[in-house]
mmCIF file of C-alpha atoms in Angstrom:
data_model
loop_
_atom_site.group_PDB
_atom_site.id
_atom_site.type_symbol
_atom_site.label_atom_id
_atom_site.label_comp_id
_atom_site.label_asym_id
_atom_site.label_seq_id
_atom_site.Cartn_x
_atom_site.Cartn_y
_atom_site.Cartn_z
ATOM 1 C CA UNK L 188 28.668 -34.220 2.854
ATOM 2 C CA UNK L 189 26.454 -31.801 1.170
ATOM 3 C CA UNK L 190 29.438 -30.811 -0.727
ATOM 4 C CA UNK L 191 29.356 -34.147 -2.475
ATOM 5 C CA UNK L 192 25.725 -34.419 -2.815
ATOM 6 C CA UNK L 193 25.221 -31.498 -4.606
ATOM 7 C CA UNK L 194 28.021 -32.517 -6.972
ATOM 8 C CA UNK L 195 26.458 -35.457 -7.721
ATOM 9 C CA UNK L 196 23.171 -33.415 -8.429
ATOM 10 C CA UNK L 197 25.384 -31.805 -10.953
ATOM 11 C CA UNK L 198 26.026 -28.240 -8.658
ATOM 12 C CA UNK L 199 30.095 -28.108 -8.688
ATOM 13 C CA UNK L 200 30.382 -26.057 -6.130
ATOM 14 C CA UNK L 201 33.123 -24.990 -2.820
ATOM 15 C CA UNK L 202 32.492 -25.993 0.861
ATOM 16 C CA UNK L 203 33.161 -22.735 1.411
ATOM 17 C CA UNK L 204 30.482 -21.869 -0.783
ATOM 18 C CA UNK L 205 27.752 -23.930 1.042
ATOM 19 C CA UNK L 206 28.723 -22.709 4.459
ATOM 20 C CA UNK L 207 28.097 -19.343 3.580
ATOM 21 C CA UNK L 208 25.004 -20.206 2.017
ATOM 22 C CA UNK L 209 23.977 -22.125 4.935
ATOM 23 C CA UNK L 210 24.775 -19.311 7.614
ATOM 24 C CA UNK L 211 22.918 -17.069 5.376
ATOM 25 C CA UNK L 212 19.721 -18.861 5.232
ATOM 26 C CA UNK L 213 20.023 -19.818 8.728
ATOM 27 C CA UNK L 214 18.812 -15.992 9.141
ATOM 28 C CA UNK L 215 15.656 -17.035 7.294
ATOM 29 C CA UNK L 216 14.833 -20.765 8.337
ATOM 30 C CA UNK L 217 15.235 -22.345 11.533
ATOM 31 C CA UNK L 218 18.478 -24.016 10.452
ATOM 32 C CA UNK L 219 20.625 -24.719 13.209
ATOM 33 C CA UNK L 220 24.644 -25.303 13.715
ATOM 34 C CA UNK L 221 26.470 -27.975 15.576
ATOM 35 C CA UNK L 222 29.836 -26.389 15.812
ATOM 36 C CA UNK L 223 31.514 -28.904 18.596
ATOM 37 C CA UNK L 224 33.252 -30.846 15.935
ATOM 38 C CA UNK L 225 34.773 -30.558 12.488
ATOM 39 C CA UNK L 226 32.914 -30.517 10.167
ATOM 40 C CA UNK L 227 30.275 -28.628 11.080
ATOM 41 C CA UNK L 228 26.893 -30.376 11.618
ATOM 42 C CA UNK L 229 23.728 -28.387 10.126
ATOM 43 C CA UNK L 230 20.260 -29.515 11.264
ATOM 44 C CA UNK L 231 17.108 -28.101 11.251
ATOM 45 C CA UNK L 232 15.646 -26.657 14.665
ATOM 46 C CA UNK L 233 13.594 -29.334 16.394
ATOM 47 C CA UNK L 234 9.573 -28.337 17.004
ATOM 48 C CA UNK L 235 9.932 -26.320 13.681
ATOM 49 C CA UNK L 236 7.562 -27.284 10.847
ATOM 50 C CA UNK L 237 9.927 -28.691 7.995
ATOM 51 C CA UNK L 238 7.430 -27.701 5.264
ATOM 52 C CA UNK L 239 7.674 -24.302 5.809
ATOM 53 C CA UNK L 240 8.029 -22.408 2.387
ATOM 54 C CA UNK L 241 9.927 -19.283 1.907
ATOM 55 C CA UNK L 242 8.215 -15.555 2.208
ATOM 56 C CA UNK L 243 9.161 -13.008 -0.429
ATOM 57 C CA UNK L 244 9.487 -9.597 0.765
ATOM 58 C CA UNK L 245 6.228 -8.005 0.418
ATOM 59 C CA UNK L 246 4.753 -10.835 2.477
ATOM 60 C CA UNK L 247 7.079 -10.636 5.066
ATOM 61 C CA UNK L 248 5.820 -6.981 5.492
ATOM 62 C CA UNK L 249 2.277 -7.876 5.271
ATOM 63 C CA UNK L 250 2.457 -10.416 8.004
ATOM 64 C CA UNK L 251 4.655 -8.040 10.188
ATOM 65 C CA UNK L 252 1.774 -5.347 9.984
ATOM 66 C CA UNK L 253 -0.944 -7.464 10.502
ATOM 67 C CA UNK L 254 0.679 -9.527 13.140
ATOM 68 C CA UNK L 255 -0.770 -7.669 16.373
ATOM 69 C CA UNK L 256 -3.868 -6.853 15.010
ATOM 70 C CA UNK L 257 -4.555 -10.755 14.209
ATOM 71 C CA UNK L 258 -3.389 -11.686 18.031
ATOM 72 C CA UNK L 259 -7.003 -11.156 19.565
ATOM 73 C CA UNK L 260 -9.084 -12.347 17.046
ATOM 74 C CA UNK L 261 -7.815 -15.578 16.162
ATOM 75 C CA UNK L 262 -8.350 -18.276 17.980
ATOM 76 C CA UNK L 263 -5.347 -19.912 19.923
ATOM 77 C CA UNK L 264 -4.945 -22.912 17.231
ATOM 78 C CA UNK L 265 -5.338 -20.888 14.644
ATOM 79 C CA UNK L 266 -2.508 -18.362 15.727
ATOM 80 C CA UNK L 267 -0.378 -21.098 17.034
ATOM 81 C CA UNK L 268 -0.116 -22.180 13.797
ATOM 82 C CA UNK L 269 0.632 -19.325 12.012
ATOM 83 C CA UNK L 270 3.671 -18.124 14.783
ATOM 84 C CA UNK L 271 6.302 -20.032 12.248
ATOM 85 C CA UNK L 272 5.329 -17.661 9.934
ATOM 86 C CA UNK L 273 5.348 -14.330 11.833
ATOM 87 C CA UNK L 274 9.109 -15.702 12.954
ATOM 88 C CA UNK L 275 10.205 -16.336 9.273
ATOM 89 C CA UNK L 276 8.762 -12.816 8.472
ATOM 90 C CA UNK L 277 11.217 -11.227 11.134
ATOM 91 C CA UNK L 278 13.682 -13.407 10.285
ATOM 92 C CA UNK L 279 13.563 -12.229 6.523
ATOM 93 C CA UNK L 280 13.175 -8.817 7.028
ATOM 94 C CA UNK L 281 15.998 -8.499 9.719
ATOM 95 C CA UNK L 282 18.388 -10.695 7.491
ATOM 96 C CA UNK L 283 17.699 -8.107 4.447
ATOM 97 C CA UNK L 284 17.750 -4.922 6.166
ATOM 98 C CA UNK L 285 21.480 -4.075 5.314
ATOM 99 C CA UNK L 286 20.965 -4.606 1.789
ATOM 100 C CA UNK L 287 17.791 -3.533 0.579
ATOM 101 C CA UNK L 288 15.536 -0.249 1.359
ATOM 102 C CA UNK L 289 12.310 -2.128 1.150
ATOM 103 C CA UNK L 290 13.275 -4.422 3.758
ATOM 104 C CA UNK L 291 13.579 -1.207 6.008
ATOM 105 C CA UNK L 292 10.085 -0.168 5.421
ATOM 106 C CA UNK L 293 8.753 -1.926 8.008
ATOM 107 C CA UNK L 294 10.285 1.323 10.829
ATOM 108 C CA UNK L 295 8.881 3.622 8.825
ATOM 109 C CA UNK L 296 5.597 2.875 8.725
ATOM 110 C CA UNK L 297 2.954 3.075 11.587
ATOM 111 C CA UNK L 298 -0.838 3.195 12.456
ATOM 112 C CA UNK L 299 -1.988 5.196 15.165
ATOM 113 C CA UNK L 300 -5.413 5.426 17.010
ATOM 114 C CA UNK L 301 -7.127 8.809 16.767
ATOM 115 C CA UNK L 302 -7.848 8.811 20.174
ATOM 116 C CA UNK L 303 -6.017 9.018 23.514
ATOM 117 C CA UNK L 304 -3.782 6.470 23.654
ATOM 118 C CA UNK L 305 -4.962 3.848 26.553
ATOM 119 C CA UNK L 306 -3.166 1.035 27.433
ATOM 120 C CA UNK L 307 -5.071 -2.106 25.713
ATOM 121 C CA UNK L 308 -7.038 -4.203 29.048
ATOM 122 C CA UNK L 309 -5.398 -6.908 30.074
ATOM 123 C CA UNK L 310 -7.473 -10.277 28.980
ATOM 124 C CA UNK L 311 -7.600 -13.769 30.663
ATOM 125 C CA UNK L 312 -5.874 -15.937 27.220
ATOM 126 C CA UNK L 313 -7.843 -18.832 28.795
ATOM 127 C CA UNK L 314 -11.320 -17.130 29.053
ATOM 128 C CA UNK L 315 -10.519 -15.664 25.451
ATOM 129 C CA UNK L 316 -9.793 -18.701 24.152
ATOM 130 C CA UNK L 317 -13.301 -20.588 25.328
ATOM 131 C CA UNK L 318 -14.943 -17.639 23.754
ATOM 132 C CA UNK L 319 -13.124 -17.968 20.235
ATOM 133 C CA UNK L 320 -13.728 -21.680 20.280
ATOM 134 C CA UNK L 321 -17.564 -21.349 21.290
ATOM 135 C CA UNK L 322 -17.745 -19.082 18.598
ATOM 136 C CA UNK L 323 -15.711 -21.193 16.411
ATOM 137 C CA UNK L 324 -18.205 -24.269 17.333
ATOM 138 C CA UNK L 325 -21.248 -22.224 17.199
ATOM 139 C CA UNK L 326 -22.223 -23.140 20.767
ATOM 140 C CA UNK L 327 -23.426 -21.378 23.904
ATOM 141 C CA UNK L 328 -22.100 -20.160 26.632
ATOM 142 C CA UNK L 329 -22.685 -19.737 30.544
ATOM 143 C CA UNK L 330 -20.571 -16.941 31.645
ATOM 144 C CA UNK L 331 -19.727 -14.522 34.525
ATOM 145 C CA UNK L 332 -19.511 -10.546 33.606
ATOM 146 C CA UNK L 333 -18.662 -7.774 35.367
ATOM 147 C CA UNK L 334 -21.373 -4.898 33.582
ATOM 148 C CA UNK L 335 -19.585 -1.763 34.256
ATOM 149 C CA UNK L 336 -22.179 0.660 33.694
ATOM 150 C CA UNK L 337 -24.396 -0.990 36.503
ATOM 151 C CA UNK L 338 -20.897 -2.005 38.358
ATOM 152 C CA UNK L 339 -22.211 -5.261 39.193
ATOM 153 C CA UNK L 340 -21.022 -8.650 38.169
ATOM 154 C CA UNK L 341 -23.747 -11.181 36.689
ATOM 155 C CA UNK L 342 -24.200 -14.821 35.266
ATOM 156 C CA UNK L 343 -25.350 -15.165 31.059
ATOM 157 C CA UNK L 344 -26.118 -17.462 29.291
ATOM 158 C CA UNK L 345 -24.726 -15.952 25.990
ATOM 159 C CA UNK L 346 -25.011 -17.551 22.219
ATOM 160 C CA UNK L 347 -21.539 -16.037 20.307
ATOM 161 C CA UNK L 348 -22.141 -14.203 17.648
ATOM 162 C CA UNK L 349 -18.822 -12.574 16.075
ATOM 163 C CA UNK L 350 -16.014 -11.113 17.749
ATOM 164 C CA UNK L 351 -14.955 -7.393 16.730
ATOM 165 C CA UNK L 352 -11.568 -5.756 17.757
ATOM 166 C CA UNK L 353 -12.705 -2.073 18.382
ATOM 167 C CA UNK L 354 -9.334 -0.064 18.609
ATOM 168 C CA UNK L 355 -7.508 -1.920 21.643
ATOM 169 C CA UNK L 356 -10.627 -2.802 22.743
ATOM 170 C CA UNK L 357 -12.037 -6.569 21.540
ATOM 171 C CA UNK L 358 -16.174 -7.062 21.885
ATOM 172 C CA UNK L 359 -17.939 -9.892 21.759
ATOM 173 C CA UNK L 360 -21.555 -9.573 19.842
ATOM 174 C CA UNK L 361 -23.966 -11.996 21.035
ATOM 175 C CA UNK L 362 -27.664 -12.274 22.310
ATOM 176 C CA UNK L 363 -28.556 -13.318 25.909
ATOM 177 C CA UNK L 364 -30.878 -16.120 26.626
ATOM 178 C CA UNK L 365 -33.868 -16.070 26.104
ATOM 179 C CA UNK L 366 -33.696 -12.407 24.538
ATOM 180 C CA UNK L 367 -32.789 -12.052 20.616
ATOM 181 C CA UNK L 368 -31.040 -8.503 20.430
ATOM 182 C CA UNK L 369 -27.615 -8.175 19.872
ATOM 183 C CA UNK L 370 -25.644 -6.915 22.641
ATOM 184 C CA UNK L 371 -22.077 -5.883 22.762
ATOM 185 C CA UNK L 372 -19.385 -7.541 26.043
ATOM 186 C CA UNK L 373 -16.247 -6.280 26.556
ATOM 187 C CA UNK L 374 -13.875 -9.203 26.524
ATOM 188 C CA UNK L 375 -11.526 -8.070 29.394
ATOM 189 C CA UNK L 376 -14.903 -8.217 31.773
ATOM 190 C CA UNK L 377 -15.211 -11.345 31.577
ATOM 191 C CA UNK L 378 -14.806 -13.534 34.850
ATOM 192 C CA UNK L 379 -15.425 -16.943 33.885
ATOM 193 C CA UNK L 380 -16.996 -18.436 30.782
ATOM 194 C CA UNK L 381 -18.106 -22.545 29.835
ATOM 195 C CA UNK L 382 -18.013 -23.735 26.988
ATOM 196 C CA UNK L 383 -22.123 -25.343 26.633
ATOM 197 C CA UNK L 384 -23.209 -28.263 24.770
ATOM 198 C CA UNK L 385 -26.453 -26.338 23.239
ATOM 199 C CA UNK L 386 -26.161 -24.834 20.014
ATOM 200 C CA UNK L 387 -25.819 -21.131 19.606
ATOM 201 C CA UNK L 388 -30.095 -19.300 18.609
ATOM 202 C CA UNK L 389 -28.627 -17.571 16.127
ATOM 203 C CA UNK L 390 -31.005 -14.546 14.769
ATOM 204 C CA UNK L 391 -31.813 -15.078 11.332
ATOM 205 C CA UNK L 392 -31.165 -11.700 10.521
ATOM 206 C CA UNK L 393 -27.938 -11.603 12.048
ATOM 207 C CA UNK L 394 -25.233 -10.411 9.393
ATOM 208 C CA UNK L 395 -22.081 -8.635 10.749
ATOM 209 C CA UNK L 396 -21.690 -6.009 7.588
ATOM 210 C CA UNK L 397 -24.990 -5.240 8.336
ATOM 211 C CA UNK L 398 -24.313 -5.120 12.446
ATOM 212 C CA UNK L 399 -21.465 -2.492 11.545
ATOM 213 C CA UNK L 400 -23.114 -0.265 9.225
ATOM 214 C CA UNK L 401 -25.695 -0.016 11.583
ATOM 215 C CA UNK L 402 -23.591 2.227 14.005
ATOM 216 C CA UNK L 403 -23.556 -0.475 16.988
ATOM 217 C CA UNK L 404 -19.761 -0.475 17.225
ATOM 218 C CA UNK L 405 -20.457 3.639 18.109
ATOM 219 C CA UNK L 406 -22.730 2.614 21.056
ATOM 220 C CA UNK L 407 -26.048 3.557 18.885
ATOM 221 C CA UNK L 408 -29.222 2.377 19.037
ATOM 222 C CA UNK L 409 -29.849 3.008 15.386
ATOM 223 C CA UNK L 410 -31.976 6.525 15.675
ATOM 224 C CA UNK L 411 -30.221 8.897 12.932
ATOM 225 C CA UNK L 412 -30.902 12.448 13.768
ATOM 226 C CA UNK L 413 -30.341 15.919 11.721
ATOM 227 C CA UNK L 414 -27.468 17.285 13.375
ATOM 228 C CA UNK L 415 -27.470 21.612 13.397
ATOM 229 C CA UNK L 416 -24.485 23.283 15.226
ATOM 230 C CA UNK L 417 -22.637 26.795 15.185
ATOM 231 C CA UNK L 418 -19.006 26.070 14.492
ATOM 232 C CA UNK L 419 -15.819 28.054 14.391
ATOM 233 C CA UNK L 420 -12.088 27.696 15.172
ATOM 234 C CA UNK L 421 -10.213 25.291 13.671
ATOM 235 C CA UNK L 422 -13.317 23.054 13.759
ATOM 236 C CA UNK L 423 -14.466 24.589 10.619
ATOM 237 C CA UNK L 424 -11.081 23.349 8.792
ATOM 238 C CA UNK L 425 -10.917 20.062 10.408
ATOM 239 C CA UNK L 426 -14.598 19.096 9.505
ATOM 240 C CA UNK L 427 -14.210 20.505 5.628
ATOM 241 C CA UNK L 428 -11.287 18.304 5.527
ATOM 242 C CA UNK L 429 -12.821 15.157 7.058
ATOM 243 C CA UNK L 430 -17.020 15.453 7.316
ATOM 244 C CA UNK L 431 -19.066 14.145 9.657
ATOM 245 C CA UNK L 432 -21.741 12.603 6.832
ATOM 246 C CA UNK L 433 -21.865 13.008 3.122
ATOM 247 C CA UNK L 434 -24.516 15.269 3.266
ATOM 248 C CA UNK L 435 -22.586 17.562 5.925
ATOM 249 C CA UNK L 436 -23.054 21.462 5.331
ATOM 250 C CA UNK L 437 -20.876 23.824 6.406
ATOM 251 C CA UNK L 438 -22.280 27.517 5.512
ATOM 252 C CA UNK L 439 -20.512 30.476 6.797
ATOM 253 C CA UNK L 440 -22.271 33.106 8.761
ATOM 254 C CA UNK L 441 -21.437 36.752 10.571
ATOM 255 C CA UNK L 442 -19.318 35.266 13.836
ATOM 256 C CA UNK L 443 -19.548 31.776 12.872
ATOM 257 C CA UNK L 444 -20.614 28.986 10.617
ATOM 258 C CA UNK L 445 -23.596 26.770 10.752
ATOM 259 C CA UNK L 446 -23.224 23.529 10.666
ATOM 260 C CA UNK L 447 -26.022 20.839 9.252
ATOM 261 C CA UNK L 448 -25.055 16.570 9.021
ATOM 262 C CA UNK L 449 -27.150 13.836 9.303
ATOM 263 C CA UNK L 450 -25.541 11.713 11.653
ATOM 264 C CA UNK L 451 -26.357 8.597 13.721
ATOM 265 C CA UNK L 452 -27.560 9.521 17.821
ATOM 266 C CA UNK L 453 -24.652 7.804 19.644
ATOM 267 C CA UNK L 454 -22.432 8.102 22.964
ATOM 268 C CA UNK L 455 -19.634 8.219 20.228
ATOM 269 C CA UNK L 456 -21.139 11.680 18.770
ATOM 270 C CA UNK L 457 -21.733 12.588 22.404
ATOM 271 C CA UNK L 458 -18.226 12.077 23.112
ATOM 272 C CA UNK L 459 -16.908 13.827 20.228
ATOM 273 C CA UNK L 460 -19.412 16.970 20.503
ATOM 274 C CA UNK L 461 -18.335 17.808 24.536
ATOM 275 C CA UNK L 462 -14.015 17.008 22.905
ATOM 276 C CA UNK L 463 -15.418 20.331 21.044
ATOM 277 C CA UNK L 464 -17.128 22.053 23.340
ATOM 278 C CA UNK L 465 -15.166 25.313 22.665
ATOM 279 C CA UNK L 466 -15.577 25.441 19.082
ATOM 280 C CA UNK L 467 -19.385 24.158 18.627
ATOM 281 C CA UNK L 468 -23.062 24.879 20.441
ATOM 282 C CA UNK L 469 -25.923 22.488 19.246
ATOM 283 C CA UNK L 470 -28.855 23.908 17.955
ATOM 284 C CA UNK L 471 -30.952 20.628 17.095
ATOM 285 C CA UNK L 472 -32.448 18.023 17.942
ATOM 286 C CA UNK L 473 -33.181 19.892 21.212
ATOM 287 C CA UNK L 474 -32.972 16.582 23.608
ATOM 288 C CA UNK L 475 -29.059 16.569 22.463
ATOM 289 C CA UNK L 476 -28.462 20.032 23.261
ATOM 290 C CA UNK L 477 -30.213 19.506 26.683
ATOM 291 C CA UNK L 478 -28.087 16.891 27.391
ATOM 292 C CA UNK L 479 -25.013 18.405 25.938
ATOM 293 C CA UNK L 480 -25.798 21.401 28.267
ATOM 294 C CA UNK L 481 -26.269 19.278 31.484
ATOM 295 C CA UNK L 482 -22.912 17.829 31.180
ATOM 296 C CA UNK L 483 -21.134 20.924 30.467
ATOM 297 C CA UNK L 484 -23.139 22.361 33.492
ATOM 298 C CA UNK L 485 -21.828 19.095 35.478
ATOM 299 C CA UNK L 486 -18.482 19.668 34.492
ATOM 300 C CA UNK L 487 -18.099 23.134 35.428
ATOM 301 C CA UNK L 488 -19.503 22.480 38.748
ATOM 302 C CA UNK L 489 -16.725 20.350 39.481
ATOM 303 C CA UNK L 490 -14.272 23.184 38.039
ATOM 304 C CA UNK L 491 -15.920 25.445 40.234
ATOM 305 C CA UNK L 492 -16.378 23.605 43.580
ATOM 306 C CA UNK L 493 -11.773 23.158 43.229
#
């Protein structure tokens, strides 16, 4: 009996004692109870790793925050292996929440997209997990995608490059043979992808820092432009609050207030500009404001013709 053992180990301590102790960290391991005879059998939950060290608090919390955001980017091993963990962390947390406010902290936290909330793509766990291990390997790829801006579906031949979780949207960076610019494929679109034997051309100036910075994840091409609006509303507070560029100027005039950033030339500004279309009229560069113009123009047609 463990009773005895521990004893012996020099512990003196009541059965009563250890089966409280053992109920209680059943809430934290995956201890188990055989309760069809007396005494009680205690045994630890087949499949479960028995190495498994404890998590203090402030891990548990860390690995319960980072938990989804981890789910599509690591590949299927990887994650597999860390799922004792995320259990143990909800284990711990749910086991302390009675007696300690930190425990708690966990419901009263959240992070939030900006943007309309859209219900994440579904994605084939199969076809994402070829990817992540191609990418893992550093080998290429013969795929089928669906490219919805031409709404056809065509076969790549793709090396991996990185994989980049864009709000609940996850992109795959990589170069199509026999071309050597980085492109950016929605995951979900995906149809069917093989895992090749050939290793992956990677560019030698390929860095993914470097990818970032350079605006790609906000559908740029890299052109920075000077930026020159007329503002008002509750644009002007929102934009002295959070800027669009650390050079931004906001300078106030007789009905409004002019607006001058040096931004990158992106669908993501594009977006962002027509969201505002009340509160802001670009001035410069003129081919934005043309095309700026043209949309609003398209979209009150279709106000119009209803």
């Amino acid at each position: 009996m463990l009773v005895e053992q521990l004893a012996d180990a020099g512990y003196g301590i009541s059965k009563r004692t250890v089966e409280r102790d053992l109920n209680e960290l059943s809430l934290l391991f995956p201890l188990q109870c055989n309760n069809k005879g007396i005494p009680y059998g205690w045994y630890w939950t087949p499949g479960s790793p028995s190495d498994l060290p404890s998590v203090t608090l402030s891990e548990a919390l860390t690995l319960q925050l980072v938990e989804n955001s981890l789910r599509p980017l690591l590949p299927a091993g990887i994650l597999k292996s860390l799922q004792p963990r995320f259990a143990q962390a909800r284990q711990k947390l749910d086991a302390l929440t009675a007696q300690m406010p930190a425990a708690r902290w966990i419901d009263k936290i959240a992070s939030v997209a900006p943007e309309l909330n859209l219900i994440a793509p579904e994605i084939d766990p199969d076809l994402l997990d070829a990817i992540q291990q191609a990418l893992l390997g550093d080998q290429q790829i013969d795929s089928t995608y669906f490219a919805a801006h031409t709404n056809k579906t065509r076969t790549l031949t793709l090396n991996p490059l990185a994989l980049i979780l864009r709000g609940n949207i996850s992109y795959l960076a990589a170069t199509v043979e026999p071309y050597t610019d980085v492109r950016l494929f929605a995951v979900h679109r995906f149809k069917q992808v093989e895992i090749l034997e050939t290793p992956t051309n990677r560019p030698a100036d390929f860095e993914l820092k470097t990818y970032i910075k350079s605006g790609a994840l906000q559908f740029s091409q890299g052109d920075v432009i000077q930026l020159k609006a007329r503002i008002s509303g509750d644009l002007v507070n929102l934009l002295t609050e959070t800027p669009l560029s650390a050079d931004m100027q906001i300078k106030a005039e007789e009905d409004s207030h002019a607006l001058s950033a040096t931004v990158l030339d992106s669908w993501e500004l594009h977006w962002w500009v027509l969201s505002q279309a009340n509160a802001i009229e670009v001035l410069e560069p003129p081919e934005l404001r043309a095309e700026i113009s043209r949309k609003i123009a398209m979209a009150h047609a279709l106000y119009e013709e209803s």
